Coordinates of C-alpha atoms in Angstrom, one line a residue:
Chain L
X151 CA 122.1 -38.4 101.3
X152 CA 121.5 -41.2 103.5
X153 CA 121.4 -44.7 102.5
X154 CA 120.9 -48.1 104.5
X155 CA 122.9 -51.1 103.1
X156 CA 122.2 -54.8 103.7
X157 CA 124.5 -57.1 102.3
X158 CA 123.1 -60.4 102.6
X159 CA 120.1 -61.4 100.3
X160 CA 119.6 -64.6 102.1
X161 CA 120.2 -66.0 105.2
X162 CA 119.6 -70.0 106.9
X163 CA 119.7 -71.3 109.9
X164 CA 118.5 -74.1 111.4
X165 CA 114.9 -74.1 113.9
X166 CA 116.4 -73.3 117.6
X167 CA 119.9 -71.7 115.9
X168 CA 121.1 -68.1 116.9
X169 CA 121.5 -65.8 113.1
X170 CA 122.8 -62.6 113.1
X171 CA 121.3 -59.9 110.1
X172 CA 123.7 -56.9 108.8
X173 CA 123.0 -53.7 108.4
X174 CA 125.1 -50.5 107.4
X175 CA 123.9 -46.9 107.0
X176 CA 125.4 -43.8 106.4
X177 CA 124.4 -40.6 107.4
X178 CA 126.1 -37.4 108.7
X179 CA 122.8 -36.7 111.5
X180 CA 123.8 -36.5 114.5
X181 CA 119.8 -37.2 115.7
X182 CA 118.3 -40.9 114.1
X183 CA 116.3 -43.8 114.3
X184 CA 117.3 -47.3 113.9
X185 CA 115.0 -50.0 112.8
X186 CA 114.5 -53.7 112.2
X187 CA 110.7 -54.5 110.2
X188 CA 110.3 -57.8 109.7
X189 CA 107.4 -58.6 106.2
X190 CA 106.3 -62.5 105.9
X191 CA 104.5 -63.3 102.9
X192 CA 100.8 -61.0 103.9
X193 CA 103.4 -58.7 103.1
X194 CA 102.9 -56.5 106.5
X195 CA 105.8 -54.8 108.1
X196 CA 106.0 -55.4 111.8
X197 CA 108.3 -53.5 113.4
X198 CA 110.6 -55.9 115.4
X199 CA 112.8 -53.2 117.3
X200 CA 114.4 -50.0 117.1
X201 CA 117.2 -48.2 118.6
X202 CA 117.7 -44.3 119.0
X203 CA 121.2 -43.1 118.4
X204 CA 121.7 -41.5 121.4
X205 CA 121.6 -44.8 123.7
X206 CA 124.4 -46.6 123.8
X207 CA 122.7 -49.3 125.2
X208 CA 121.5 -51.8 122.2
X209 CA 117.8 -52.6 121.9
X210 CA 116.5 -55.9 122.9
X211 CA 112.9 -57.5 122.7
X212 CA 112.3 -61.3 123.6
X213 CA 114.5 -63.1 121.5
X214 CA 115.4 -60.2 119.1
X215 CA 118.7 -57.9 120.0
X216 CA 120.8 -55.6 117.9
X217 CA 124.3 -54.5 118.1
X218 CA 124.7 -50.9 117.2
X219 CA 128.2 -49.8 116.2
X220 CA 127.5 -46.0 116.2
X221 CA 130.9 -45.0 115.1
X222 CA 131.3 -47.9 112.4
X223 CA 127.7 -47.2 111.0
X224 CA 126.9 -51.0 111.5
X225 CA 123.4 -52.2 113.4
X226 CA 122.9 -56.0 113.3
X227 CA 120.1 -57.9 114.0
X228 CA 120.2 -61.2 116.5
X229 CA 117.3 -63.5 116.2
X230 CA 117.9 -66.4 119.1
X231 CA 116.4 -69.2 119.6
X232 CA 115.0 -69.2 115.7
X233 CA 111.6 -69.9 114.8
X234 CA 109.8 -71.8 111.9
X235 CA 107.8 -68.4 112.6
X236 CA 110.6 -66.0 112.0
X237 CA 110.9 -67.1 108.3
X238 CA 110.5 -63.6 106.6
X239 CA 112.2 -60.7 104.3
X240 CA 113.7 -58.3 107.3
X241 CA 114.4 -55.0 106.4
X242 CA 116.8 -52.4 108.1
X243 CA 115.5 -48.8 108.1
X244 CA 116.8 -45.8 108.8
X245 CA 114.8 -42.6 110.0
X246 CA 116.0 -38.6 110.9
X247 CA 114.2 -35.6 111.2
X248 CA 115.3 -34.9 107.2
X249 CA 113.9 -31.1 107.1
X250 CA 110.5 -32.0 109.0
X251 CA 110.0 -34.7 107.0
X252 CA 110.9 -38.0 109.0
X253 CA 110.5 -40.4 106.4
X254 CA 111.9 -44.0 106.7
X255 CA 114.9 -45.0 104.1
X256 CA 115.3 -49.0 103.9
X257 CA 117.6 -51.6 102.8
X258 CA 116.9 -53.5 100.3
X259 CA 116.0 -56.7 102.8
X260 CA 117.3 -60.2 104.0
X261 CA 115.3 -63.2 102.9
X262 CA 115.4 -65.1 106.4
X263 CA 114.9 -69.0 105.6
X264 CA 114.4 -71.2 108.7
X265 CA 115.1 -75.1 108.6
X266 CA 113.3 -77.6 110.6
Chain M
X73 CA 91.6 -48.7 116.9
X74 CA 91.9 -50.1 113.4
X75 CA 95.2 -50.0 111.8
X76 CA 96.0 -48.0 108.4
X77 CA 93.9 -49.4 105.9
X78 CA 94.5 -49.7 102.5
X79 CA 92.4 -50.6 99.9
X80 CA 92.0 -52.6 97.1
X81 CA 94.8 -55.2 98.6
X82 CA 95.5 -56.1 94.9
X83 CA 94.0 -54.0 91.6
X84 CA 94.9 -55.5 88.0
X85 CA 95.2 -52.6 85.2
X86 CA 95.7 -52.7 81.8
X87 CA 98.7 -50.5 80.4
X88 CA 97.0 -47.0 79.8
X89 CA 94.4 -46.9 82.1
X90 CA 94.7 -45.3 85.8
X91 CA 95.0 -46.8 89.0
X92 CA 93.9 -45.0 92.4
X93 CA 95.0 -46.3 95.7
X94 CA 93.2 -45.4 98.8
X95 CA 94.8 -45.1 102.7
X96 CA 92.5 -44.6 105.6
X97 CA 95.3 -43.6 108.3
X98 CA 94.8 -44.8 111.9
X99 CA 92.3 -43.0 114.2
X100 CA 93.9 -39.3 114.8
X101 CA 96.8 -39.3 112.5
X102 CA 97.2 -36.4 110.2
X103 CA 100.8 -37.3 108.5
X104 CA 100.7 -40.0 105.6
X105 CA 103.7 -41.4 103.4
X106 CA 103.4 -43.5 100.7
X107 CA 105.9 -46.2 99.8
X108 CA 106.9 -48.3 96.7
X109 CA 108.5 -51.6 96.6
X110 CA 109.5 -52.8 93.2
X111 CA 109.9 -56.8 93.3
X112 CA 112.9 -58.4 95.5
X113 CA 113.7 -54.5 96.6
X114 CA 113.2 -52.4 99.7
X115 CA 110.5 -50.0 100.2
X116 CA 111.2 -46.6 98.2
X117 CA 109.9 -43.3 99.9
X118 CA 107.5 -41.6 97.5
X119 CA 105.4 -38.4 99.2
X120 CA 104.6 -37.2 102.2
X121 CA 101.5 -35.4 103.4
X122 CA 99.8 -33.5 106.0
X123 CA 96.2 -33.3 105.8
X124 CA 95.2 -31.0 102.6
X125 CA 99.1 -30.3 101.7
X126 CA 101.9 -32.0 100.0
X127 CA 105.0 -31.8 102.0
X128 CA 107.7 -33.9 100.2
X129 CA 107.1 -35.2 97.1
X130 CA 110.8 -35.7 96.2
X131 CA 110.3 -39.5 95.5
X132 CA 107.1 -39.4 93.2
X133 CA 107.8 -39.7 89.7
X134 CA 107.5 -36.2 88.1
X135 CA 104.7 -37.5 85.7
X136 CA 101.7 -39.4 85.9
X137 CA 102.0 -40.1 89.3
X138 CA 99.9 -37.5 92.1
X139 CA 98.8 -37.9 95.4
X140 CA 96.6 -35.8 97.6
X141 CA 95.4 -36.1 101.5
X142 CA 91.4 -34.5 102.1
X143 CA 90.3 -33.0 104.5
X144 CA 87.8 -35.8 104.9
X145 CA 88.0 -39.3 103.4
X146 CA 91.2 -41.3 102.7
X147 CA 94.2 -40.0 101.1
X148 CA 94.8 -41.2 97.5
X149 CA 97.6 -42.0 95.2
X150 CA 96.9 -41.3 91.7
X151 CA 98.7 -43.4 88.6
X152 CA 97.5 -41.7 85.3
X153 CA 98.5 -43.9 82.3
X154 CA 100.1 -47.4 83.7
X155 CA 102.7 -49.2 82.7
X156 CA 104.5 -52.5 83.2
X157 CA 106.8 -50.8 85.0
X158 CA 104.8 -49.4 87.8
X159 CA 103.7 -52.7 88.5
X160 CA 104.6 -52.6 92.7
X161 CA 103.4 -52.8 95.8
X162 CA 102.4 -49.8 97.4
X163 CA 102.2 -49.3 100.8
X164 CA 101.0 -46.2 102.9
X165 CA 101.9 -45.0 106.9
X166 CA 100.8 -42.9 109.2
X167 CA 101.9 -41.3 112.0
X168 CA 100.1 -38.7 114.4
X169 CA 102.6 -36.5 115.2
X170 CA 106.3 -35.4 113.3
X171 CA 108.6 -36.7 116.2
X172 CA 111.1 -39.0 115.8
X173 CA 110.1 -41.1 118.8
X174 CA 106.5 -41.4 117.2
X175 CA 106.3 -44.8 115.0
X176 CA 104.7 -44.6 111.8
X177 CA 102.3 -47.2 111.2
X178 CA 102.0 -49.2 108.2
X179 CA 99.4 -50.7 105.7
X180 CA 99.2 -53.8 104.5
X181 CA 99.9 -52.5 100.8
X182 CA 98.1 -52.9 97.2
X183 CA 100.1 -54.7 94.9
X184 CA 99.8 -53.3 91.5
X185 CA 99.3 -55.4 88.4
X186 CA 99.5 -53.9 84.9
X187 CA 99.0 -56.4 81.9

């Protein structure tokens, strides 16, 4: 079965600061999705970026960027240039084709504080 | 084009009684999912439907918990009998086509409070 790890329940850093979120999955698909949602407090997930296994090349959008380690099973978010708006739970997902079904597994999130 | 709607945003029960959520998908989207998040966790994958069949159900509790997707009107998640434990938020997607380069779109959620 798949499963999507995040280690870190909480993460600072300071207004203008680069942080870096961890993610580890474990599949044995050869064919996946990769994503980064990001919920503040209205409790809406906002998709923040994604990354399809087959490109090497890692995602990036504005200030967000992941690393995707396809071989160690690791995809890291990089939020630069932080943001008093950024301050949010992010959650890593994972998504495959799963016998038709295509259903999103997550981690179980990243409280993001930012510090003025 | 609205966005998935869900409605009520929050519904208080008391233990025993049944709770229905409602998801209107977005404009042309036949596949729903719904979603649970338990306090301080990570969304849990529930059901999944197409409209007027269950697909995957392998994440809905096998009892008191049903869910169906009309052929008109919104789909609905059904809790028969609450408890404190099913106290949640749950949030519904939708997608209009079963691709993996197709986002799912999600809901705001209804957080579920049983006293």
């Amino acid at each position: 079965a798949q499963t999507v790890t995040q280690s870190q329940p909480e993460m600072s850093v300071q207004e203008a600061e680069t942080v870096t979120l961890s993610c580890t999955y474990d599949t044995s698909e050869s064919d996946y999705y990769l994503f980064w949602y990001k919920q503040p407090p209205s409790r809406q997930m906002i998709l923040v970026i994604r990354q399809e296994a087959y490109k090497q090349q890692n995602a990036t959008e504005n200030r967000f960027s992941v690393n995707f380690q396809k071989a160690a099973k690791s995809f890291s978010l990089k939020i630069s240039d932080s943001q008093l708006g950024d301050a949010a739970m992010y959650f890593c997902a994972y998504r495959s084709p799963d016998s038709g079904t295509y259903k999103y597994i997550f981690g179980t999130g990243t409280r993001l504080k930012v510090l003025a | 084009n609205a966005g998935v709607m869900q409605n009520p945003r929050h519904l208080v029960r008391r233990r025993g009684q049944e709770a229905r959520l409602r998801c209107s998908p977005m404009k042309g989207h036949s596949h729903v999912y719904w979603y649970r998040q338990l306090p301080e966790e990570g969304l849990k994958f529930m059901v999944y439907l197409q409209k007027e069949n269950i697909i995957d159900e392998s994440g809905m509790p096998k009892e008191r918990f049903s869910a169906e997707f009309p052929k008109e009107g919104p789909s609905i998640l059904r809790i028969q009998q609450v408890v404190r434990g099913d106290s949640a938020a749950y949030f519904c997607a939708s997608s209009e086509r079963q691709m993996l380069n197709t986002e799912a779109f999600f809901g705001q959620g209804t957080r579920l409070t049983v006293v």
